[in-house]
Amino acid sequence: MPAGRVASLHRWPVKSMAGEHVAALALDGFGATGDRTHAVFDVFKGAPRRIDAEVLPRLLAWAAAYPDPDPVDRDAPPQPIITAPDGTTRTWDDPELPAALAADLGRPLTLSREPRGQQDRPATVHITCAASLRALGEALGAPVDLRRFRPNIHLDLDAEPWAENDWIGRRLRVGEAELEVLEGCDRCAIPTRDPQTQDKWPQLLRLLAAERATIFGLIVRVLAPAVVRDGDSAELL
């Protein structure tokens, strides 16, 4: 069976903002604790709408990180520190933050905090595999920044590129965590945006659409609370 290790762990405190590379990630039935627990909303057709980088790519130029890098408490994550493109920092509960975001992003905005997470696919964790990332870069003729895909867990396994697409319904053991593979991650246009410049690379999504049905990575469910650490062993069960 394919086996290897955790190559990196990632947490994204605010949906569609840049996130943080962490040494340990606490997992539970709602996903990764502290992950996508905050989001930015505007009003669309008279109703609140959660904003992502597909609507406002400039969100990628903002960054969010927790003041304590250790696994955060599910029920009471700390207020993340938000860094603006000009380097100015504020905490999420700073009353000046909505105006600063609105001025930079060009529309009135409100902030939302939900400790259980605000993922597009609720109560899950997102995994990518190193072999497939390398293969994608080779097919495109240039390295692909992992941050484009915004995973929680990046695995380096002794499996062929794209092998993970056949693991639906199987289980993975990652450190002390056992995870059930639910489906492949169907990609929107967000990965086409450079995490640093927000420049668009449409060829990336075109290639995934033509060759992989726009799937890159896995959506998994956590079967019991656990903490995963950078460098932990990983294997397909």
mmCIF file with all atom_site columns, N, CA, C and O in Angstrom, residues 27-64:
data_model
loop_
_atom_site.group_PDB
_atom_site.id
_atom_site.type_symbol
_atom_site.label_atom_id
_atom_site.label_alt_id
_atom_site.label_comp_id
_atom_site.label_asym_id
_atom_site.label_entity_id
_atom_site.label_seq_id
_atom_site.pdbx_PDB_ins_code
_atom_site.Cartn_x
_atom_site.Cartn_y
_atom_site.Cartn_z
_atom_site.occupancy
_atom_site.B_iso_or_equiv
_atom_site.pdbx_formal_charge
_atom_site.auth_seq_id
_atom_site.auth_comp_id
_atom_site.auth_asym_id
_atom_site.auth_atom_id
_atom_site.pdbx_PDB_model_num
ATOM 1   N N  . LEU A 1 27 ? -7.436  17.855 14.461 1.00 0.00 ? 27 LEU A N  1
ATOM 2   C CA . LEU A 1 27 ? -8.552  17.451 13.606 1.00 0.00 ? 27 LEU A CA 1
ATOM 3   C C  . LEU A 1 27 ? -9.690  16.929 14.464 1.00 0.00 ? 27 LEU A C  1
ATOM 4   O O  . LEU A 1 27 ? -9.466  16.271 15.484 1.00 0.00 ? 27 LEU A O  1
ATOM 5   N N  . ASP A 1 28 ? -10.929 17.212 14.035 1.00 0.00 ? 28 ASP A N  1
ATOM 6   C CA . ASP A 1 28 ? -12.102 16.661 14.704 1.00 0.00 ? 28 ASP A CA 1
ATOM 7   C C  . ASP A 1 28 ? -13.219 16.518 13.679 1.00 0.00 ? 28 ASP A C  1
ATOM 8   O O  . ASP A 1 28 ? -12.987 16.631 12.480 1.00 0.00 ? 28 ASP A O  1
ATOM 9   N N  . GLY A 1 29 ? -14.411 16.253 14.161 1.00 0.00 ? 29 GLY A N  1
ATOM 10  C CA . GLY A 1 29 ? -15.518 16.000 13.255 1.00 0.00 ? 29 GLY A CA 1
ATOM 11  C C  . GLY A 1 29 ? -15.924 17.173 12.389 1.00 0.00 ? 29 GLY A C  1
ATOM 12  O O  . GLY A 1 29 ? -16.674 16.997 11.415 1.00 0.00 ? 29 GLY A O  1
ATOM 13  N N  . PHE A 1 30 ? -15.453 18.372 12.710 1.00 0.00 ? 30 PHE A N  1
ATOM 14  C CA . PHE A 1 30 ? -15.754 19.543 11.897 1.00 0.00 ? 30 PHE A CA 1
ATOM 15  C C  . PHE A 1 30 ? -14.616 19.879 10.928 1.00 0.00 ? 30 PHE A C  1
ATOM 16  O O  . PHE A 1 30 ? -14.703 20.848 10.179 1.00 0.00 ? 30 PHE A O  1
ATOM 17  N N  . GLY A 1 31 ? -13.530 19.114 10.962 1.00 0.00 ? 31 GLY A N  1
ATOM 18  C CA . GLY A 1 31 ? -12.384 19.375 10.082 1.00 0.00 ? 31 GLY A CA 1
ATOM 19  C C  . GLY A 1 31 ? -11.145 19.703 10.881 1.00 0.00 ? 31 GLY A C  1
ATOM 20  O O  . GLY A 1 31 ? -10.889 19.107 11.926 1.00 0.00 ? 31 GLY A O  1
ATOM 21  N N  . ALA A 1 32 ? -10.371 20.659 10.404 1.00 0.00 ? 32 ALA A N  1
ATOM 22  C CA . ALA A 1 32 ? -9.177  21.136 11.113 1.00 0.00 ? 32 ALA A CA 1
ATOM 23  C C  . ALA A 1 32 ? -9.574  22.304 11.998 1.00 0.00 ? 32 ALA A C  1
ATOM 24  O O  . ALA A 1 32 ? -10.179 23.275 11.516 1.00 0.00 ? 32 ALA A O  1
ATOM 25  N N  . THR A 1 33 ? -9.241  22.248 13.286 1.00 0.00 ? 33 THR A N  1
ATOM 26  C CA . THR A 1 33 ? -9.657  23.324 14.180 1.00 0.00 ? 33 THR A CA 1
ATOM 27  C C  . THR A 1 33 ? -8.986  24.634 13.763 1.00 0.00 ? 33 THR A C  1
ATOM 28  O O  . THR A 1 33 ? -7.813  24.662 13.396 1.00 0.00 ? 33 THR A O  1
ATOM 29  N N  . GLY A 1 34 ? -9.770  25.699 13.785 1.00 0.00 ? 34 GLY A N  1
ATOM 30  C CA . GLY A 1 34 ? -9.259  27.009 13.400 1.00 0.00 ? 34 GLY A CA 1
ATOM 31  C C  . GLY A 1 34 ? -9.230  27.260 11.913 1.00 0.00 ? 34 GLY A C  1
ATOM 32  O O  . GLY A 1 34 ? -8.865  28.356 11.478 1.00 0.00 ? 34 GLY A O  1
ATOM 33  N N  . ASP A 1 35 ? -9.619  26.273 11.103 1.00 0.00 ? 35 ASP A N  1
ATOM 34  C CA . ASP A 1 35 ? -9.521  26.408 9.652  1.00 0.00 ? 35 ASP A CA 1
ATOM 35  C C  . ASP A 1 35 ? -10.789 27.027 9.066  1.00 0.00 ? 35 ASP A C  1
ATOM 36  O O  . ASP A 1 35 ? -11.899 26.544 9.327  1.00 0.00 ? 35 ASP A O  1
ATOM 37  N N  . ARG A 1 36 ? -10.624 28.123 8.327  1.00 0.00 ? 36 ARG A N  1
ATOM 38  C CA . ARG A 1 36 ? -11.739 28.796 7.658  1.00 0.00 ? 36 ARG A CA 1
ATOM 39  C C  . ARG A 1 36 ? -12.870 29.103 8.637  1.00 0.00 ? 36 ARG A C  1
ATOM 40  O O  . ARG A 1 36 ? -14.048 29.008 8.299  1.00 0.00 ? 36 ARG A O  1
ATOM 41  N N  . THR A 1 37 ? -12.478 29.484 9.835  1.00 0.00 ? 37 THR A N  1
ATOM 42  C CA . THR A 1 37 ? -13.454 29.852 10.855 1.00 0.00 ? 37 THR A CA 1
ATOM 43  C C  . THR A 1 37 ? -13.931 31.294 10.711 1.00 0.00 ? 37 THR A C  1
ATOM 44  O O  . THR A 1 37 ? -14.871 31.699 11.386 1.00 0.00 ? 37 THR A O  1
ATOM 45  N N  . HIS A 1 38 ? -13.286 32.055 9.846  1.00 0.00 ? 38 HIS A N  1
ATOM 46  C CA . HIS A 1 38 ? -13.636 33.458 9.625  1.00 0.00 ? 38 HIS A CA 1
ATOM 47  C C  . HIS A 1 38 ? -13.833 33.692 8.128  1.00 0.00 ? 38 HIS A C  1
ATOM 48  O O  . HIS A 1 38 ? -13.192 33.036 7.298  1.00 0.00 ? 38 HIS A O  1
ATOM 49  N N  . ALA A 1 39 ? -14.723 34.606 7.797  1.00 0.00 ? 39 ALA A N  1
ATOM 50  C CA . ALA A 1 39 ? -15.009 34.892 6.395  1.00 0.00 ? 39 ALA A CA 1
ATOM 51  C C  . ALA A 1 39 ? -15.491 36.332 6.252  1.00 0.00 ? 39 ALA A C  1
ATOM 52  O O  . ALA A 1 39 ? -15.924 36.967 7.224  1.00 0.00 ? 39 ALA A O  1
ATOM 53  N N  . VAL A 1 40 ? -15.406 36.808 5.027  1.00 0.00 ? 40 VAL A N  1
ATOM 54  C CA . VAL A 1 40 ? -15.828 38.166 4.678  1.00 0.00 ? 40 VAL A CA 1
ATOM 55  C C  . VAL A 1 40 ? -17.109 38.061 3.841  1.00 0.00 ? 40 VAL A C  1
ATOM 56  O O  . VAL A 1 40 ? -17.214 37.226 2.943  1.00 0.00 ? 40 VAL A O  1
ATOM 57  N N  . PHE A 1 41 ? -18.083 38.922 4.144  1.00 0.00 ? 41 PHE A N  1
ATOM 58  C CA . PHE A 1 41 ? -19.363 38.922 3.445  1.00 0.00 ? 41 PHE A CA 1
ATOM 59  C C  . PHE A 1 41 ? -19.620 40.286 2.819  1.00 0.00 ? 41 PHE A C  1
ATOM 60  O O  . PHE A 1 41 ? -19.232 41.321 3.360  1.00 0.00 ? 41 PHE A O  1
ATOM 61  N N  . ASP A 1 42 ? -20.309 40.258 1.659  1.00 0.00 ? 42 ASP A N  1
ATOM 62  C CA . ASP A 1 42 ? -20.913 41.481 1.125  1.00 0.00 ? 42 ASP A CA 1
ATOM 63  C C  . ASP A 1 42 ? -22.405 41.213 0.952  1.00 0.00 ? 42 ASP A C  1
ATOM 64  O O  . ASP A 1 42 ? -22.938 40.243 1.506  1.00 0.00 ? 42 ASP A O  1
ATOM 65  N N  . VAL A 1 43 ? -23.094 42.076 0.221  1.00 0.00 ? 43 VAL A N  1
ATOM 66  C CA . VAL A 1 43 ? -24.512 41.879 -0.066 1.00 0.00 ? 43 VAL A CA 1
ATOM 67  C C  . VAL A 1 43 ? -24.671 41.726 -1.569 1.00 0.00 ? 43 VAL A C  1
ATOM 68  O O  . VAL A 1 43 ? -24.179 42.550 -2.347 1.00 0.00 ? 43 VAL A O  1
ATOM 69  N N  . PHE A 1 44 ? -25.354 40.661 -1.992 1.00 0.00 ? 44 PHE A N  1
ATOM 70  C CA . PHE A 1 44 ? -25.568 40.380 -3.413 1.00 0.00 ? 44 PHE A CA 1
ATOM 71  C C  . PHE A 1 44 ? -27.044 40.077 -3.619 1.00 0.00 ? 44 PHE A C  1
ATOM 72  O O  . PHE A 1 44 ? -27.595 39.172 -2.998 1.00 0.00 ? 44 PHE A O  1
ATOM 73  N N  . LYS A 1 45 ? -27.703 40.882 -4.471 1.00 0.00 ? 45 LYS A N  1
ATOM 74  C CA . LYS A 1 45 ? -29.130 40.738 -4.743 1.00 0.00 ? 45 LYS A CA 1
ATOM 75  C C  . LYS A 1 45 ? -29.941 40.756 -3.451 1.00 0.00 ? 45 LYS A C  1
ATOM 76  O O  . LYS A 1 45 ? -30.889 39.993 -3.265 1.00 0.00 ? 45 LYS A O  1
ATOM 77  N N  . GLY A 1 46 ? -29.516 41.645 -2.551 1.00 0.00 ? 46 GLY A N  1
ATOM 78  C CA . GLY A 1 46 ? -30.263 41.876 -1.325 1.00 0.00 ? 46 GLY A CA 1
ATOM 79  C C  . GLY A 1 46 ? -30.021 40.879 -0.212 1.00 0.00 ? 46 GLY A C  1
ATOM 80  O O  . GLY A 1 46 ? -30.656 40.967 0.845  1.00 0.00 ? 46 GLY A O  1
ATOM 81  N N  . ALA A 1 47 ? -29.093 39.937 -0.403 1.00 0.00 ? 47 ALA A N  1
ATOM 82  C CA . ALA A 1 47 ? -28.836 38.921 0.614  1.00 0.00 ? 47 ALA A CA 1
ATOM 83  C C  . ALA A 1 47 ? -27.347 38.851 0.925  1.00 0.00 ? 47 ALA A C  1
ATOM 84  O O  . ALA A 1 47 ? -26.513 39.125 0.053  1.00 0.00 ? 47 ALA A O  1
ATOM 85  N N  . PRO A 1 48 ? -26.967 38.474 2.154  1.00 0.00 ? 48 PRO A N  1
ATOM 86  C CA . PRO A 1 48 ? -25.550 38.330 2.474  1.00 0.00 ? 48 PRO A CA 1
ATOM 87  C C  . PRO A 1 48 ? -24.907 37.244 1.613  1.00 0.00 ? 48 PRO A C  1
ATOM 88  O O  . PRO A 1 48 ? -25.509 36.192 1.360  1.00 0.00 ? 48 PRO A O  1
ATOM 89  N N  . ARG A 1 49 ? -23.684 37.530 1.169  1.00 0.00 ? 49 ARG A N  1
ATOM 90  C CA . ARG A 1 49 ? -22.945 36.575 0.345  1.00 0.00 ? 49 ARG A CA 1
ATOM 91  C C  . ARG A 1 49 ? -21.526 36.437 0.881  1.00 0.00 ? 49 ARG A C  1
ATOM 92  O O  . ARG A 1 49 ? -20.824 37.428 1.058  1.00 0.00 ? 49 ARG A O  1
ATOM 93  N N  . ARG A 1 50 ? -21.119 35.195 1.139  1.00 0.00 ? 50 ARG A N  1
ATOM 94  C CA . ARG A 1 50 ? -19.752 34.958 1.585  1.00 0.00 ? 50 ARG A CA 1
ATOM 95  C C  . ARG A 1 50 ? -18.806 35.121 0.388  1.00 0.00 ? 50 ARG A C  1
ATOM 96  O O  . ARG A 1 50 ? -19.000 34.523 -0.661 1.00 0.00 ? 50 ARG A O  1
ATOM 97  N N  . ILE A 1 51 ? -17.781 35.963 0.581  1.00 0.00 ? 51 ILE A N  1
ATOM 98  C CA . ILE A 1 51 ? -16.873 36.312 -0.499 1.00 0.00 ? 51 ILE A CA 1
ATOM 99  C C  . ILE A 1 51 ? -15.678 35.356 -0.503 1.00 0.00 ? 51 ILE A C  1
ATOM 100 O O  . ILE A 1 51 ? -15.145 34.998 0.541  1.00 0.00 ? 51 ILE A O  1
ATOM 101 N N  . ASP A 1 52 ? -15.264 34.948 -1.709 1.00 0.00 ? 52 ASP A N  1
ATOM 102 C CA . ASP A 1 52 ? -14.031 34.192 -1.847 1.00 0.00 ? 52 ASP A CA 1
ATOM 103 C C  . ASP A 1 52 ? -13.178 34.820 -2.937 1.00 0.00 ? 52 ASP A C  1
ATOM 104 O O  . ASP A 1 52 ? -13.551 35.837 -3.547 1.00 0.00 ? 52 ASP A O  1
ATOM 105 N N  . ALA A 1 53 ? -12.026 34.229 -3.204 1.00 0.00 ? 53 ALA A N  1
ATOM 106 C CA . ALA A 1 53 ? -11.084 34.820 -4.153 1.00 0.00 ? 53 ALA A CA 1
ATOM 107 C C  . ALA A 1 53 ? -11.529 34.677 -5.597 1.00 0.00 ? 53 ALA A C  1
ATOM 108 O O  . ALA A 1 53 ? -10.950 35.305 -6.489 1.00 0.00 ? 53 ALA A O  1
ATOM 109 N N  . GLU A 1 54 ? -12.537 33.860 -5.855 1.00 0.00 ? 54 GLU A N  1
ATOM 110 C CA . GLU A 1 54 ? -13.090 33.814 -7.205 1.00 0.00 ? 54 GLU A CA 1
ATOM 111 C C  . GLU A 1 54 ? -13.859 35.102 -7.497 1.00 0.00 ? 54 GLU A C  1
ATOM 112 O O  . GLU A 1 54 ? -13.830 35.616 -8.616 1.00 0.00 ? 54 GLU A O  1
ATOM 113 N N  . VAL A 1 55 ? -14.535 35.634 -6.480 1.00 0.00 ? 55 VAL A N  1
ATOM 114 C CA . VAL A 1 55 ? -15.261 36.900 -6.626 1.00 0.00 ? 55 VAL A CA 1
ATOM 115 C C  . VAL A 1 55 ? -14.303 38.084 -6.507 1.00 0.00 ? 55 VAL A C  1
ATOM 116 O O  . VAL A 1 55 ? -14.367 39.025 -7.309 1.00 0.00 ? 55 VAL A O  1
ATOM 117 N N  . LEU A 1 56 ? -13.412 38.042 -5.516 1.00 0.00 ? 56 LEU A N  1
ATOM 118 C CA . LEU A 1 56 ? -12.459 39.122 -5.269 1.00 0.00 ? 56 LEU A CA 1
ATOM 119 C C  . LEU A 1 56 ? -11.046 38.539 -5.129 1.00 0.00 ? 56 LEU A C  1
ATOM 120 O O  . LEU A 1 56 ? -10.609 38.219 -4.016 1.00 0.00 ? 56 LEU A O  1
ATOM 121 N N  . PRO A 1 57 ? -10.313 38.358 -6.233 1.00 0.00 ? 57 PRO A N  1
ATOM 122 C CA . PRO A 1 57 ? -8.958  37.798 -6.141 1.00 0.00 ? 57 PRO A CA 1
ATOM 123 C C  . PRO A 1 57 ? -8.038  38.577 -5.212 1.00 0.00 ? 57 PRO A C  1
ATOM 124 O O  . PRO A 1 57 ? -7.105  38.007 -4.639 1.00 0.00 ? 57 PRO A O  1
ATOM 125 N N  . ARG A 1 58 ? -8.310  39.858 -5.012 1.00 0.00 ? 58 ARG A N  1
ATOM 126 C CA . ARG A 1 58 ? -7.467  40.684 -4.159 1.00 0.00 ? 58 ARG A CA 1
ATOM 127 C C  . ARG A 1 58 ? -7.439  40.172 -2.714 1.00 0.00 ? 58 ARG A C  1
ATOM 128 O O  . ARG A 1 58 ? -6.494  40.447 -1.977 1.00 0.00 ? 58 ARG A O  1
ATOM 129 N N  . LEU A 1 59 ? -8.439  39.382 -2.317 1.00 0.00 ? 59 LEU A N  1
ATOM 130 C CA . LEU A 1 59 ? -8.428  38.804 -0.972 1.00 0.00 ? 59 LEU A CA 1
ATOM 131 C C  . LEU A 1 59 ? -7.164  37.991 -0.715 1.00 0.00 ? 59 LEU A C  1
ATOM 132 O O  . LEU A 1 59 ? -6.690  37.897 0.416  1.00 0.00 ? 59 LEU A O  1
ATOM 133 N N  . LEU A 1 60 ? -6.603  37.389 -1.773 1.00 0.00 ? 60 LEU A N  1
ATOM 134 C CA . LEU A 1 60 ? -5.399  36.576 -1.622 1.00 0.00 ? 60 LEU A CA 1
ATOM 135 C C  . LEU A 1 60 ? -4.205  37.397 -1.155 1.00 0.00 ? 60 LEU A C  1
ATOM 136 O O  . LEU A 1 60 ? -3.231  36.841 -0.634 1.00 0.00 ? 60 LEU A O  1
ATOM 137 N N  . ALA A 1 61 ? -4.255  38.711 -1.360 1.00 0.00 ? 61 ALA A N  1
ATOM 138 C CA . ALA A 1 61 ? -3.152  39.581 -0.951 1.00 0.00 ? 61 ALA A CA 1
ATOM 139 C C  . ALA A 1 61 ? -3.185  39.875 0.545  1.00 0.00 ? 61 ALA A C  1
ATOM 140 O O  . ALA A 1 61 ? -2.208  40.403 1.091  1.00 0.00 ? 61 ALA A O  1
ATOM 141 N N  . TRP A 1 62 ? -4.278  39.551 1.203  1.00 0.00 ? 62 TRP A N  1
ATOM 142 C CA . TRP A 1 62 ? -4.390  39.680 2.654  1.00 0.00 ? 62 TRP A CA 1
ATOM 143 C C  . TRP A 1 62 ? -4.005  38.351 3.294  1.00 0.00 ? 62 TRP A C  1
ATOM 144 O O  . TRP A 1 62 ? -4.150  37.300 2.678  1.00 0.00 ? 62 TRP A O  1
ATOM 145 N N  . ALA A 1 63 ? -3.507  38.398 4.515  1.00 0.00 ? 63 ALA A N  1
ATOM 146 C CA . ALA A 1 63 ? -3.052  37.180 5.185  1.00 0.00 ? 63 ALA A CA 1
ATOM 147 C C  . ALA A 1 63 ? -3.635  37.104 6.589  1.00 0.00 ? 63 ALA A C  1
ATOM 148 O O  . ALA A 1 63 ? -3.878  38.133 7.241  1.00 0.00 ? 63 ALA A O  1
ATOM 149 N N  . ALA A 1 64 ? -3.839  35.874 7.064  1.00 0.00 ? 64 ALA A N  1
ATOM 150 C CA . ALA A 1 64 ? -4.381  35.646 8.403  1.00 0.00 ? 64 ALA A CA 1
ATOM 151 C C  . ALA A 1 64 ? -3.576  34.557 9.099  1.00 0.00 ? 64 ALA A C  1
ATOM 152 O O  . ALA A 1 64 ? -3.236  33.539 8.492  1.00 0.00 ? 64 ALA A O  1
#
